XYZ file of C-alpha atoms in Angstrom:
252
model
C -27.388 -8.015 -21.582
C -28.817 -7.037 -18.069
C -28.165 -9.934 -16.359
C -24.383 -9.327 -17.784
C -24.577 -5.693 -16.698
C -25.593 -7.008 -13.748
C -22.185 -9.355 -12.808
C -20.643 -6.338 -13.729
C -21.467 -3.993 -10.989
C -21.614 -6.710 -8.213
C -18.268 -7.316 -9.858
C -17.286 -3.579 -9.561
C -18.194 -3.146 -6.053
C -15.859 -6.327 -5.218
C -13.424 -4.581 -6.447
C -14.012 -1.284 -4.910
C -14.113 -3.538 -1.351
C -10.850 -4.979 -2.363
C -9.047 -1.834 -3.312
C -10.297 -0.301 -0.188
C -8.623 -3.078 1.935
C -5.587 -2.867 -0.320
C -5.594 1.485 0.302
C -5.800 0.523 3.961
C -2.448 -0.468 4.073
C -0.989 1.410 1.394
C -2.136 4.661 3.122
C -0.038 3.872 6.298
C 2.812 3.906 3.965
C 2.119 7.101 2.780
C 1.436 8.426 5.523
C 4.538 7.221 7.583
C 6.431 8.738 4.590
C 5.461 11.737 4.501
C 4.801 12.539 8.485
C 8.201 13.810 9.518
C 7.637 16.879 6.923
C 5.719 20.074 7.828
C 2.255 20.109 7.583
C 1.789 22.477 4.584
C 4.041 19.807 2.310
C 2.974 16.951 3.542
C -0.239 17.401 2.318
C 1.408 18.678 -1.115
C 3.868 15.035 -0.782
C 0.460 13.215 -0.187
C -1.177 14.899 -3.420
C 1.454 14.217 -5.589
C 2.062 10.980 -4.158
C -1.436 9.873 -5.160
C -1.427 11.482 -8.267
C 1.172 9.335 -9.027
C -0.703 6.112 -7.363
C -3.525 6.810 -10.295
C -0.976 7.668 -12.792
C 0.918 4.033 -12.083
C -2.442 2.159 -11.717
C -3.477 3.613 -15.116
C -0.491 2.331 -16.758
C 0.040 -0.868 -14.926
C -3.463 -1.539 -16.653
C -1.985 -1.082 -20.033
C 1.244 -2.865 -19.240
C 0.106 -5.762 -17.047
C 0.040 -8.381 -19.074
C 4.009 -7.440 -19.459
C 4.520 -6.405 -15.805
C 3.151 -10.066 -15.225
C 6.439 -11.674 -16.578
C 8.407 -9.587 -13.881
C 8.533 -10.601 -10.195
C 11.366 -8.706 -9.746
C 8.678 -5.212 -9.344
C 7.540 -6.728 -6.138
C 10.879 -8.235 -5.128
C 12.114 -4.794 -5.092
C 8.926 -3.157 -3.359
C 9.087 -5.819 -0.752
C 12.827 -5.025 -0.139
C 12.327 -1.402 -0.244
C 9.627 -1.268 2.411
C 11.347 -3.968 4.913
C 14.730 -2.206 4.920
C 12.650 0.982 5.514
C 10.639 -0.854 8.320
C 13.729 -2.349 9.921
C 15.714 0.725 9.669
C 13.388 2.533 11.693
C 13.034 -0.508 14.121
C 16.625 -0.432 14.529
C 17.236 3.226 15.309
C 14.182 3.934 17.664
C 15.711 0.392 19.535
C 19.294 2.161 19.646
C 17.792 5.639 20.827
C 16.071 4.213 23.667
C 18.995 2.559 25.014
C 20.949 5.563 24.731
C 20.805 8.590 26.767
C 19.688 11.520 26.155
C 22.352 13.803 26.361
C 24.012 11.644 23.284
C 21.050 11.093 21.024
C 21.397 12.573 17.424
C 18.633 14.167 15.957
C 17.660 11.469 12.688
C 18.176 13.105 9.301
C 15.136 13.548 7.438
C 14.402 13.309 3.675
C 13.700 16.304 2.057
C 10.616 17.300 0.339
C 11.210 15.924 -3.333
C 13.330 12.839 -1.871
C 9.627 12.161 0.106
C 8.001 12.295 -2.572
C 10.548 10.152 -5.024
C 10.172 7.841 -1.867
C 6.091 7.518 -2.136
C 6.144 7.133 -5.877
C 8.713 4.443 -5.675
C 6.499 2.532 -3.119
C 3.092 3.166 -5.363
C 4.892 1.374 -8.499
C 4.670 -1.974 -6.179
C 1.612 -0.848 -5.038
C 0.402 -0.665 -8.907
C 1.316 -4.119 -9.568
C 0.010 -5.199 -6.422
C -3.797 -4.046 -6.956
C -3.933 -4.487 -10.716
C -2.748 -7.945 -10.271
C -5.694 -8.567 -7.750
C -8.207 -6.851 -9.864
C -7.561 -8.870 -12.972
C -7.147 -12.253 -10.860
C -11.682 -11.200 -10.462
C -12.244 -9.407 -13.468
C -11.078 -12.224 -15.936
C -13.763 -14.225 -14.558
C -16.523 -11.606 -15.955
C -17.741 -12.044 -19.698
C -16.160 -9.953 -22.595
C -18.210 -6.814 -23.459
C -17.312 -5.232 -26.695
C -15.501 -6.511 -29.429
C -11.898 -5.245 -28.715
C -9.362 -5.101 -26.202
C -7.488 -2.342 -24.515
C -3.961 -3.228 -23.066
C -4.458 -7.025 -23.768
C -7.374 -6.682 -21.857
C -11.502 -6.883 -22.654
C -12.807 -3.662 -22.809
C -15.553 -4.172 -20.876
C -12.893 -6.013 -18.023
C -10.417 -2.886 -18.757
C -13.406 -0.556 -17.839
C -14.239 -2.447 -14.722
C -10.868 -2.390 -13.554
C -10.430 1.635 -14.159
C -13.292 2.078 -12.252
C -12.354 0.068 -9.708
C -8.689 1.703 -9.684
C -10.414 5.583 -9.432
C -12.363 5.157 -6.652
C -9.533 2.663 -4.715
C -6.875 5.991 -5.116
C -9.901 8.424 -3.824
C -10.080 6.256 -0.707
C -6.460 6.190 -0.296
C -6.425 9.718 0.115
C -8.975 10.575 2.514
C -6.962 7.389 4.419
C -3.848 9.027 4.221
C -4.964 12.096 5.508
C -6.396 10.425 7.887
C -3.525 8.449 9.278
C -1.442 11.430 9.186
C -3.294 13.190 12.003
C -3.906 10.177 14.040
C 0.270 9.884 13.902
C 0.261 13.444 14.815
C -2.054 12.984 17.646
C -0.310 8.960 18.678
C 3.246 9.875 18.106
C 3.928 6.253 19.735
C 1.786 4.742 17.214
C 4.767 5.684 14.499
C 6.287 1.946 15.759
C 3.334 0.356 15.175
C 2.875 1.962 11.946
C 6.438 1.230 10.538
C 5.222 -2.559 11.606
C 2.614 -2.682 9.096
C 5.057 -1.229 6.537
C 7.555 -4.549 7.326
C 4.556 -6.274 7.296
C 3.211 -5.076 3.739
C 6.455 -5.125 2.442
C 6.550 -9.148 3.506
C 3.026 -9.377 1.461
C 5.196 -8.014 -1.822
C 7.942 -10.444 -0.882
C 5.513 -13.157 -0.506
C 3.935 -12.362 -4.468
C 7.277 -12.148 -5.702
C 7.778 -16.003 -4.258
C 5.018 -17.443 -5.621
C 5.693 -16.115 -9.459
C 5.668 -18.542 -11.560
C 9.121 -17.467 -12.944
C 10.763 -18.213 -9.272
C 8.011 -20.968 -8.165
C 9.912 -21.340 -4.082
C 6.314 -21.555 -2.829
C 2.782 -22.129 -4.627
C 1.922 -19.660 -7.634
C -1.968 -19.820 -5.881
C -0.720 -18.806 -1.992
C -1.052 -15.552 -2.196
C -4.212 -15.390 -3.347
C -5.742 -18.185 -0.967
C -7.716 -17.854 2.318
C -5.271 -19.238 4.582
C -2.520 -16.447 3.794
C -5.716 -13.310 2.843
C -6.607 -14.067 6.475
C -3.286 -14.486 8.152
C -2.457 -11.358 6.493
C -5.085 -9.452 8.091
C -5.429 -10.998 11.647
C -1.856 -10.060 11.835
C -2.647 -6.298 10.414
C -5.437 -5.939 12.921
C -3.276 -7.293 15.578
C -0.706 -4.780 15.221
C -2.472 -1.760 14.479
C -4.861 -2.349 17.501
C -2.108 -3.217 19.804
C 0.089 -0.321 18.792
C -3.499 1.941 19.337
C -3.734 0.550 22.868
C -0.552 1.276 23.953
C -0.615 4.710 22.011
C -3.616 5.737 24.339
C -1.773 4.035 27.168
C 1.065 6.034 26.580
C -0.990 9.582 26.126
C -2.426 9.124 29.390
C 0.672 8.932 31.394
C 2.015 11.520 29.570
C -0.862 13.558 30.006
């Protein structure tokens, strides 16, 4: 039994690792989302937005060995967040090369449309880390003699845990990446990057279901495409930091 309890939590902080590399990303989602509103709501948007991240996760725990069968979840995610990415793209590209004196101010979403916006993204998001967790969990021997969702309790337990503290981190990271937009406003193009570039990770799961099968079920999950993923991630949000700072100076 200890050496079982054992696996466990070395299993458990895996997963707390890997859900705080997965609320890395999901944060600057968030965050873009929510930064064109004031202060006071987006902090109210970010709350409810992550009350709905735990809310999701929860359920997706339940439900995953139904939301399995569907790629079209992160199909839809994936197409969601690059339309969202390339829309911005688009218009800051068409304000620059306009003058001034013609620019339109952009229309904004509204508080509740923010926040529809943010839960909409953390259903994808849902799928997304559950997905990961079980693909390590599974691997851990059953503990108690039922299941909960289609899943070993002891697994299911593992996984909750694992879910909790990933949406705690998200938060603190959300916060966080609202004030360093505040304080970078050029950073918001690098930032709307990583959302095109998230939403291409979705796309890229949704590929590799088995129900679809146009590239390996395995890819996502394998080194070459974890550490692509992230080199590219690292790339952009350290470039777009260097010429944030770049940019504050001469401004300054």
């Amino acid at each position: 039994m200890e050496a079982i309890l054992l696996e466990y939590a070395w299993v458990l902080v895996v997963l707390i690792v890997l859900e705080g590399l997965l609320a890395a990303d999901n944060a600057v989602v968030m965050a873009v989302m929510v930064k064109h509103l004031p202060k006071d709501q987006q902090q109210k948007a970010l709350l409810y937005g992550l009350v709905g991240a735990f809310v999701f996760r929860f359920a997706a725990l339940f439900l995953i060995t139904i939301l399995v069968n569907f790629w079209q979840i992160q199909a839809i995610g994936a197409a969601y967040l690059l339309i969202m990415s390339g829309k911005h793209l688009y218009d800051t590209f068409k304000g620059n090369n306009e003058p001034d004196e013609i620019k339109e101010p952009k229309k904004q979403s509204g508080f509740w449309m923010t926040v529809l916006k943010v839960e909409l993204a953390d259903i994808a998001f849902a799928v997304d880390s559950i997905l990961a967790a079980v693909a390590i969990a599974v691997t851990l021997p059953h503990l108690g003699n039922f299941d909960i969702g289609g899943i070993n309790a002891g697994q299911f337990g593992v996984m909750f845990l694992g879910g909790l503290i990933g949406v705690i981190m998200m938060r603190f990271a959300a916060r966080w990446f609202v004030k360093v937009l505040d304080k970078f406003p050029s950073l918001e193009t690098a930032a709307f990057l990583i959302v095109g570039w998230v939403g291409v990770k979705l796309a890229v799961l949704a590929l590799a279901h088995e129900k679809l099968g146009i590239i390996p079920h395995d890819f996502p999950h394998s080194t070459v495409w974890k550490t692509t993923f992230w080199i590219v991630l690292l790339a952009i949000a350290v470039g777009g930091y260097l010429i944030g700072v770049k940019n504050q100076k001469k401004h300054a």
